[in-house]
Amino acid sequence: MKNLIKLGFAALLSLNFITANAQNKNSNTENSLLWEVSGNGLSKPSYITGTFHILCSKDFEIKPKVLKALENSENFVMEINYTDPAEMMSLQKMFKADKKISDQLSPEEAKELNTILANYGTDLKSIDSSSPQALYALLSTKAIPCPRTEVKLYEMELLQKAIKDKKGIKGLEKVEDQMQSINKAYDLKSIITQLKMDKEYQLLFSQMIEAFKNENVQSLYSLFKDERFMNAQQEKAMLTNRNLNWVKIMPDMMKKESSLFAVGGSHLMGENGIIPLLQAKGYTVKPVSSL
């Protein structure tokens, strides 16, 4: 389990959870990050909870209603199934680069990046053989307002409970699928541009944490829409396309057995968010205040 958590931490750091999300004017706006899915032929309700992948211990809390939803469900479904050995092998390879970062930059760009990396406690020589995803992970790591020893991984905490309670564990996509989405969204140059905005990231991260803790979805999604951190192409790769793929397989999962789906909070709302997409398929999807 310790190795599983380490791998999960690496994977979650690679994800861009500071994402843009257009508001859907027809979406329910109640403040809740837990939603119940029923109707449309389902014999039992399933649940969707929005997560914040990485939190400091002082900010970490899994709401009792989310734990109850897990208790009521037969399966726990994450973006990736971290208990699948094949997925873990793929995960170990994700930070390996095909070619050095310095080989993809001009001498001037390499010098600038080296200066930027000093602010992250490293240098280009130390990370030159890493992938762009590993480079991006530096930004995510620094945005967290506490030492790594005080970090909690939301999905991993739920996963440990699900394993203890003998729930079925499933994933909505493969590691390779996720890496393809990240590669489409972020090339090396765009990651370097974002590394320059570390202070702005830290401020945004803190604001998002407060919104998440308060289940203030309006404030949370307003922050997600910040165009400094995501353009239309990146939104399509990281959110829209993945949401559409997930909603194709979720109905079969829910029809067979009740499930708790745990996905990054940025995937819930918006014109192509999971909630409106499921509603469009005929499901009743409503916010849960308590269970």
Short mmCIF file of C-alpha atoms in Angstrom, two decimals:
data_model
loop_
_atom_site.label_atom_id
_atom_site.label_comp_id
_atom_site.label_asym_id
_atom_site.label_seq_id
_atom_site.Cartn_x
_atom_site.Cartn_y
_atom_site.Cartn_z
CA MET A 1 0.00 0.00 0.00
CA LYS A 2 2.91 2.37 0.71
CA ASN A 3 4.20 1.96 -2.86
CA LEU A 4 0.68 2.41 -4.17
CA ILE A 5 0.37 5.74 -2.38
CA LYS A 6 3.76 6.90 -3.71
CA LEU A 7 2.72 6.06 -7.27
CA GLY A 8 -0.61 7.73 -6.75
CA PHE A 9 1.13 10.87 -5.55
CA ALA A 10 3.26 10.94 -8.69
CA ALA A 11 0.24 10.49 -10.91
CA LEU A 12 -1.85 13.12 -9.19
CA LEU A 13 0.99 15.63 -9.35
CA SER A 14 1.10 15.14 -13.12
CA LEU A 15 -2.51 16.18 -13.52
CA ASN A 16 -3.55 19.74 -14.15
CA PHE A 17 -6.31 20.21 -11.61
CA ILE A 18 -6.26 23.99 -12.04
CA THR A 19 -8.57 23.92 -15.02
CA ALA A 20 -11.01 26.08 -16.91
CA ASN A 21 -14.66 25.20 -16.94
CA ALA A 22 -17.48 27.09 -18.64
CA GLN A 23 -20.62 27.45 -16.55
CA ASN A 24 -23.73 25.65 -17.70
CA LYS A 25 -26.68 27.99 -17.26
CA ASN A 26 -29.01 25.02 -16.76
CA SER A 27 -26.88 23.27 -14.13
CA ASN A 28 -28.02 22.93 -10.58
CA THR A 29 -26.07 25.40 -8.46
CA GLU A 30 -26.47 23.98 -4.95
CA ASN A 31 -23.26 23.94 -2.95
CA SER A 32 -22.34 20.27 -2.94
CA LEU A 33 -19.44 18.20 -4.21
CA LEU A 34 -21.43 14.97 -3.81
CA TRP A 35 -24.16 14.10 -6.33
CA GLU A 36 -26.59 11.20 -6.54
CA VAL A 37 -27.35 9.53 -9.87
CA SER A 38 -30.65 7.67 -10.20
CA GLY A 39 -33.42 6.87 -12.66
CA ASN A 40 -33.05 5.83 -16.29
CA GLY A 41 -33.30 2.13 -15.41
CA LEU A 42 -30.92 2.07 -12.46
CA SER A 43 -32.00 -0.31 -9.69
CA LYS A 44 -29.75 1.44 -7.15
CA PRO A 45 -28.41 4.99 -7.02
CA SER A 46 -24.75 5.72 -7.69
CA TYR A 47 -22.76 8.76 -6.58
CA ILE A 48 -20.23 11.20 -7.98
CA THR A 49 -17.91 13.15 -5.72
CA GLY A 50 -15.67 15.97 -6.85
CA THR A 51 -12.20 15.75 -5.36
CA PHE A 52 -9.23 18.02 -4.76
CA HIS A 53 -6.35 15.71 -5.53
CA ILE A 54 -3.75 17.11 -3.13
CA LEU A 55 -4.42 18.84 0.20
CA CYS A 56 -2.44 19.73 3.31
CA SER A 57 -3.36 17.81 6.46
CA LYS A 58 -4.79 20.96 8.05
CA ASP A 59 -7.20 21.39 5.13
CA PHE A 60 -8.03 17.74 4.60
CA GLU A 61 -11.46 16.34 5.37
CA ILE A 62 -13.61 13.70 3.74
CA LYS A 63 -17.21 14.69 4.44
CA PRO A 64 -19.31 12.07 6.30
CA LYS A 65 -21.77 12.02 3.39
CA VAL A 66 -18.97 10.96 1.01
CA LEU A 67 -17.94 8.14 3.35
CA LYS A 68 -21.60 7.10 3.58
CA ALA A 69 -21.87 7.13 -0.23
CA LEU A 70 -18.85 4.81 -0.37
CA GLU A 71 -20.45 2.57 2.25
CA ASN A 72 -23.65 2.42 0.17
CA SER A 73 -21.79 1.58 -3.05
CA GLU A 74 -20.48 -1.72 -4.31
CA ASN A 75 -17.65 -0.19 -6.33
CA PHE A 76 -15.19 2.66 -5.92
CA VAL A 77 -14.26 4.18 -9.28
CA MET A 78 -11.37 6.61 -9.75
CA GLU A 79 -9.94 8.24 -12.84
CA ILE A 80 -7.27 5.48 -12.85
CA ASN A 81 -7.35 2.13 -11.08
CA TYR A 82 -4.22 2.32 -8.91
CA THR A 83 -4.63 -1.29 -7.83
CA ASP A 84 -4.15 -2.64 -11.37
CA PRO A 85 -0.54 -3.94 -11.72
CA ALA A 86 -0.49 -3.14 -15.45
CA GLU A 87 -1.50 0.43 -14.75
CA MET A 88 1.17 0.72 -12.10
CA MET A 89 3.82 -0.37 -14.61
CA SER A 90 2.61 2.28 -17.02
CA LEU A 91 2.62 4.83 -14.23
CA GLN A 92 6.26 4.15 -13.42
CA LYS A 93 7.20 4.94 -17.01
CA MET A 94 5.29 8.19 -17.32
CA PHE A 95 8.09 10.46 -16.10
CA LYS A 96 10.69 9.00 -18.49
CA ALA A 97 11.53 11.29 -21.41
CA ASP A 98 12.25 10.29 -25.00
CA LYS A 99 14.79 13.10 -25.28
CA LYS A 100 16.39 15.61 -22.96
CA ILE A 101 14.64 18.86 -22.17
CA SER A 102 17.74 20.85 -23.16
CA ASP A 103 17.70 19.26 -26.63
CA GLN A 104 14.26 20.76 -27.20
CA LEU A 105 15.30 24.32 -26.32
CA SER A 106 17.58 26.95 -27.73
CA PRO A 107 20.61 27.91 -25.59
CA GLU A 108 18.80 31.09 -24.53
CA GLU A 109 15.64 29.17 -23.58
CA ALA A 110 17.66 26.59 -21.65
CA LYS A 111 19.42 29.36 -19.72
CA GLU A 112 16.09 31.01 -18.90
CA LEU A 113 14.61 27.70 -17.73
CA ASN A 114 17.61 27.06 -15.52
CA THR A 115 17.04 30.45 -13.87
CA ILE A 116 13.34 29.66 -13.37
CA LEU A 117 14.12 26.25 -11.88
CA ALA A 118 16.33 27.83 -9.22
CA ASN A 119 13.11 29.17 -7.72
CA TYR A 120 11.90 25.56 -7.44
CA GLY A 121 15.05 24.35 -5.69
CA THR A 122 16.57 22.56 -8.68
CA ASP A 123 18.31 23.18 -12.00
CA LEU A 124 18.11 22.03 -15.62
CA LYS A 125 20.99 19.57 -15.26
CA SER A 126 19.17 17.73 -12.47
CA ILE A 127 15.89 17.30 -14.35
CA ASP A 128 17.16 17.28 -17.96
CA SER A 129 16.22 13.64 -18.56
CA SER A 130 12.73 14.04 -17.13
CA SER A 131 9.49 14.28 -19.09
CA PRO A 132 7.49 17.52 -19.44
CA GLN A 133 4.99 15.99 -16.99
CA ALA A 134 7.73 15.71 -14.37
CA LEU A 135 8.62 19.33 -15.03
CA TYR A 136 5.01 20.35 -14.54
CA ALA A 137 4.90 18.42 -11.28
CA LEU A 138 7.32 20.96 -9.85
CA LEU A 139 4.68 23.65 -10.24
CA SER A 140 2.02 21.56 -8.54
CA THR A 141 4.37 20.66 -5.72
CA LYS A 142 5.36 24.24 -4.98
CA ALA A 143 1.73 25.42 -5.04
CA ILE A 144 0.94 23.16 -2.08
CA PRO A 145 1.23 25.38 1.03
CA CYS A 146 2.83 22.75 3.28
CA PRO A 147 5.75 20.27 3.34
CA ARG A 148 5.25 17.01 1.46
CA THR A 149 5.25 15.16 4.79
CA GLU A 150 1.98 16.96 5.62
CA VAL A 151 0.26 16.22 2.30
CA LYS A 152 -2.88 14.13 2.01
CA LEU A 153 -4.07 12.57 -1.26
CA TYR A 154 -7.86 12.65 -1.36
CA GLU A 155 -8.37 9.71 -3.72
CA MET A 156 -5.76 7.59 -1.95
CA GLU A 157 -7.47 8.04 1.40
CA LEU A 158 -10.78 6.94 -0.12
CA LEU A 159 -9.03 4.07 -1.91
CA GLN A 160 -7.58 2.72 1.32
CA LYS A 161 -11.03 2.70 2.91
CA ALA A 162 -12.56 1.07 -0.17
CA ILE A 163 -9.95 -1.70 -0.06
CA LYS A 164 -10.48 -2.18 3.65
CA ASP A 165 -14.23 -2.46 3.08
CA LYS A 166 -13.68 -4.91 0.20
CA LYS A 167 -15.26 -2.70 -2.44
CA GLY A 168 -14.66 -3.36 -6.12
CA ILE A 169 -12.02 -0.97 -7.50
CA LYS A 170 -12.28 0.33 -11.05
CA GLY A 171 -10.91 3.09 -13.26
CA LEU A 172 -12.46 5.37 -15.87
CA GLU A 173 -9.37 5.51 -18.07
CA LYS A 174 -5.90 4.07 -18.53
CA VAL A 175 -2.63 5.76 -17.60
CA GLU A 176 -1.76 5.91 -21.31
CA ASP A 177 -5.06 7.67 -22.05
CA GLN A 178 -4.35 10.23 -19.35
CA MET A 179 -0.83 10.84 -20.57
CA GLN A 180 -2.08 11.36 -24.13
CA SER A 181 -4.50 13.99 -22.85
CA ILE A 182 -1.74 15.78 -20.94
CA ASN A 183 0.60 15.66 -23.94
CA LYS A 184 -2.08 17.17 -26.16
CA ALA A 185 -2.76 19.90 -23.64
CA TYR A 186 0.75 20.86 -22.54
CA ASP A 187 3.91 20.97 -24.59
CA LEU A 188 7.26 21.89 -23.07
CA LYS A 189 7.02 25.59 -23.95
CA SER A 190 3.58 26.00 -22.37
CA ILE A 191 4.77 24.29 -19.18
CA ILE A 192 7.74 26.65 -18.95
CA THR A 193 5.37 29.60 -19.36
CA GLN A 194 3.31 28.34 -16.43
CA LEU A 195 6.40 27.75 -14.31
CA LYS A 196 7.00 31.50 -14.51
CA MET A 197 3.66 32.10 -12.75
CA ASP A 198 4.44 30.23 -9.55
CA LYS A 199 3.27 33.00 -7.20
CA GLU A 200 -0.01 33.36 -9.08
CA TYR A 201 -0.48 29.60 -8.93
CA GLN A 202 0.05 29.57 -5.19
CA LEU A 203 -2.55 32.29 -4.67
CA LEU A 204 -5.07 30.56 -6.92
CA PHE A 205 -4.42 27.23 -5.22
CA SER A 206 -5.16 28.72 -1.79
CA GLN A 207 -8.40 30.26 -3.04
CA MET A 208 -9.45 26.95 -4.57
CA ILE A 209 -8.76 25.10 -1.33
CA GLU A 210 -11.11 27.41 0.57
CA ALA A 211 -13.81 27.04 -2.07
CA PHE A 212 -13.45 23.25 -1.96
CA LYS A 213 -13.59 23.07 1.83
CA ASN A 214 -16.80 25.14 1.77
CA GLU A 215 -18.24 23.14 -1.14
CA ASN A 216 -18.73 26.50 -2.83
CA VAL A 217 -19.05 25.27 -6.38
CA GLN A 218 -19.77 28.71 -7.83
CA SER A 219 -16.55 30.16 -6.44
CA LEU A 220 -14.60 27.01 -7.26
CA TYR A 221 -15.61 26.95 -10.92
CA SER A 222 -15.11 30.69 -11.27
CA LEU A 223 -11.50 30.13 -10.21
CA PHE A 224 -11.15 27.19 -12.58
CA LYS A 225 -12.07 29.47 -15.49
CA ASP A 226 -8.92 31.60 -15.15
CA GLU A 227 -7.62 31.89 -18.72
CA ARG A 228 -4.03 32.41 -17.57
CA PHE A 229 -3.77 28.71 -16.85
CA MET A 230 -5.81 27.05 -19.57
CA ASN A 231 -6.82 27.85 -23.14
CA ALA A 232 -9.60 26.30 -25.23
CA GLN A 233 -7.36 23.58 -26.67
CA GLN A 234 -6.15 22.55 -23.24
CA GLU A 235 -9.70 22.50 -21.88
CA LYS A 236 -10.79 20.22 -24.70
CA ALA A 237 -7.93 17.78 -24.08
CA MET A 238 -8.01 17.78 -20.28
CA LEU A 239 -11.74 18.11 -19.62
CA THR A 240 -14.18 17.85 -22.51
CA ASN A 241 -12.79 14.80 -24.33
CA ARG A 242 -12.15 12.90 -21.12
CA ASN A 243 -15.62 13.70 -19.73
CA LEU A 244 -17.25 12.48 -22.94
CA ASN A 245 -15.26 9.24 -22.79
CA TRP A 246 -16.10 8.66 -19.13
CA VAL A 247 -19.82 9.27 -19.59
CA LYS A 248 -19.84 6.58 -22.27
CA ILE A 249 -18.74 3.88 -19.80
CA MET A 250 -20.34 5.11 -16.58
CA PRO A 251 -23.89 3.94 -17.46
CA ASP A 252 -22.82 0.31 -17.79
CA MET A 253 -20.93 0.49 -14.49
CA MET A 254 -23.95 1.99 -12.70
CA LYS A 255 -26.40 -0.46 -14.25
CA LYS A 256 -24.44 -3.50 -13.10
CA GLU A 257 -23.59 -2.29 -9.59
CA SER A 258 -23.87 0.88 -7.52
CA SER A 259 -20.69 2.96 -7.65
CA LEU A 260 -19.03 5.96 -6.07
CA PHE A 261 -17.13 7.86 -8.76
CA ALA A 262 -14.32 10.11 -7.45
CA VAL A 263 -12.99 12.55 -10.05
CA GLY A 264 -11.32 15.94 -9.97
CA GLY A 265 -13.83 18.65 -9.11
CA SER A 266 -13.21 20.42 -12.42
CA HIS A 267 -14.91 17.56 -14.27
CA LEU A 268 -18.36 17.99 -12.69
CA MET A 269 -19.78 21.18 -14.12
CA GLY A 270 -19.64 23.21 -17.29
CA GLU A 271 -21.35 22.72 -20.63
CA ASN A 272 -19.51 19.40 -21.05
CA GLY A 273 -19.28 18.47 -17.39
CA ILE A 274 -20.13 14.98 -16.15
CA ILE A 275 -23.29 16.10 -14.38
CA PRO A 276 -24.99 17.84 -17.33
CA LEU A 277 -23.82 15.08 -19.70
CA LEU A 278 -25.46 12.41 -17.52
CA GLN A 279 -28.59 14.54 -17.19
CA ALA A 280 -28.72 14.76 -20.98
CA LYS A 281 -28.70 10.96 -21.08
CA GLY A 282 -31.86 10.89 -18.96
CA TYR A 283 -30.45 10.33 -15.48
CA THR A 284 -31.63 12.24 -12.43
CA VAL A 285 -28.51 13.83 -10.98
CA LYS A 286 -29.03 15.87 -7.83
CA PRO A 287 -26.78 17.38 -5.16
CA VAL A 288 -26.54 15.60 -1.81
CA SER A 289 -26.48 17.65 1.40
CA SER A 290 -26.40 14.62 3.72
CA LEU A 291 -26.84 10.85 3.71
#
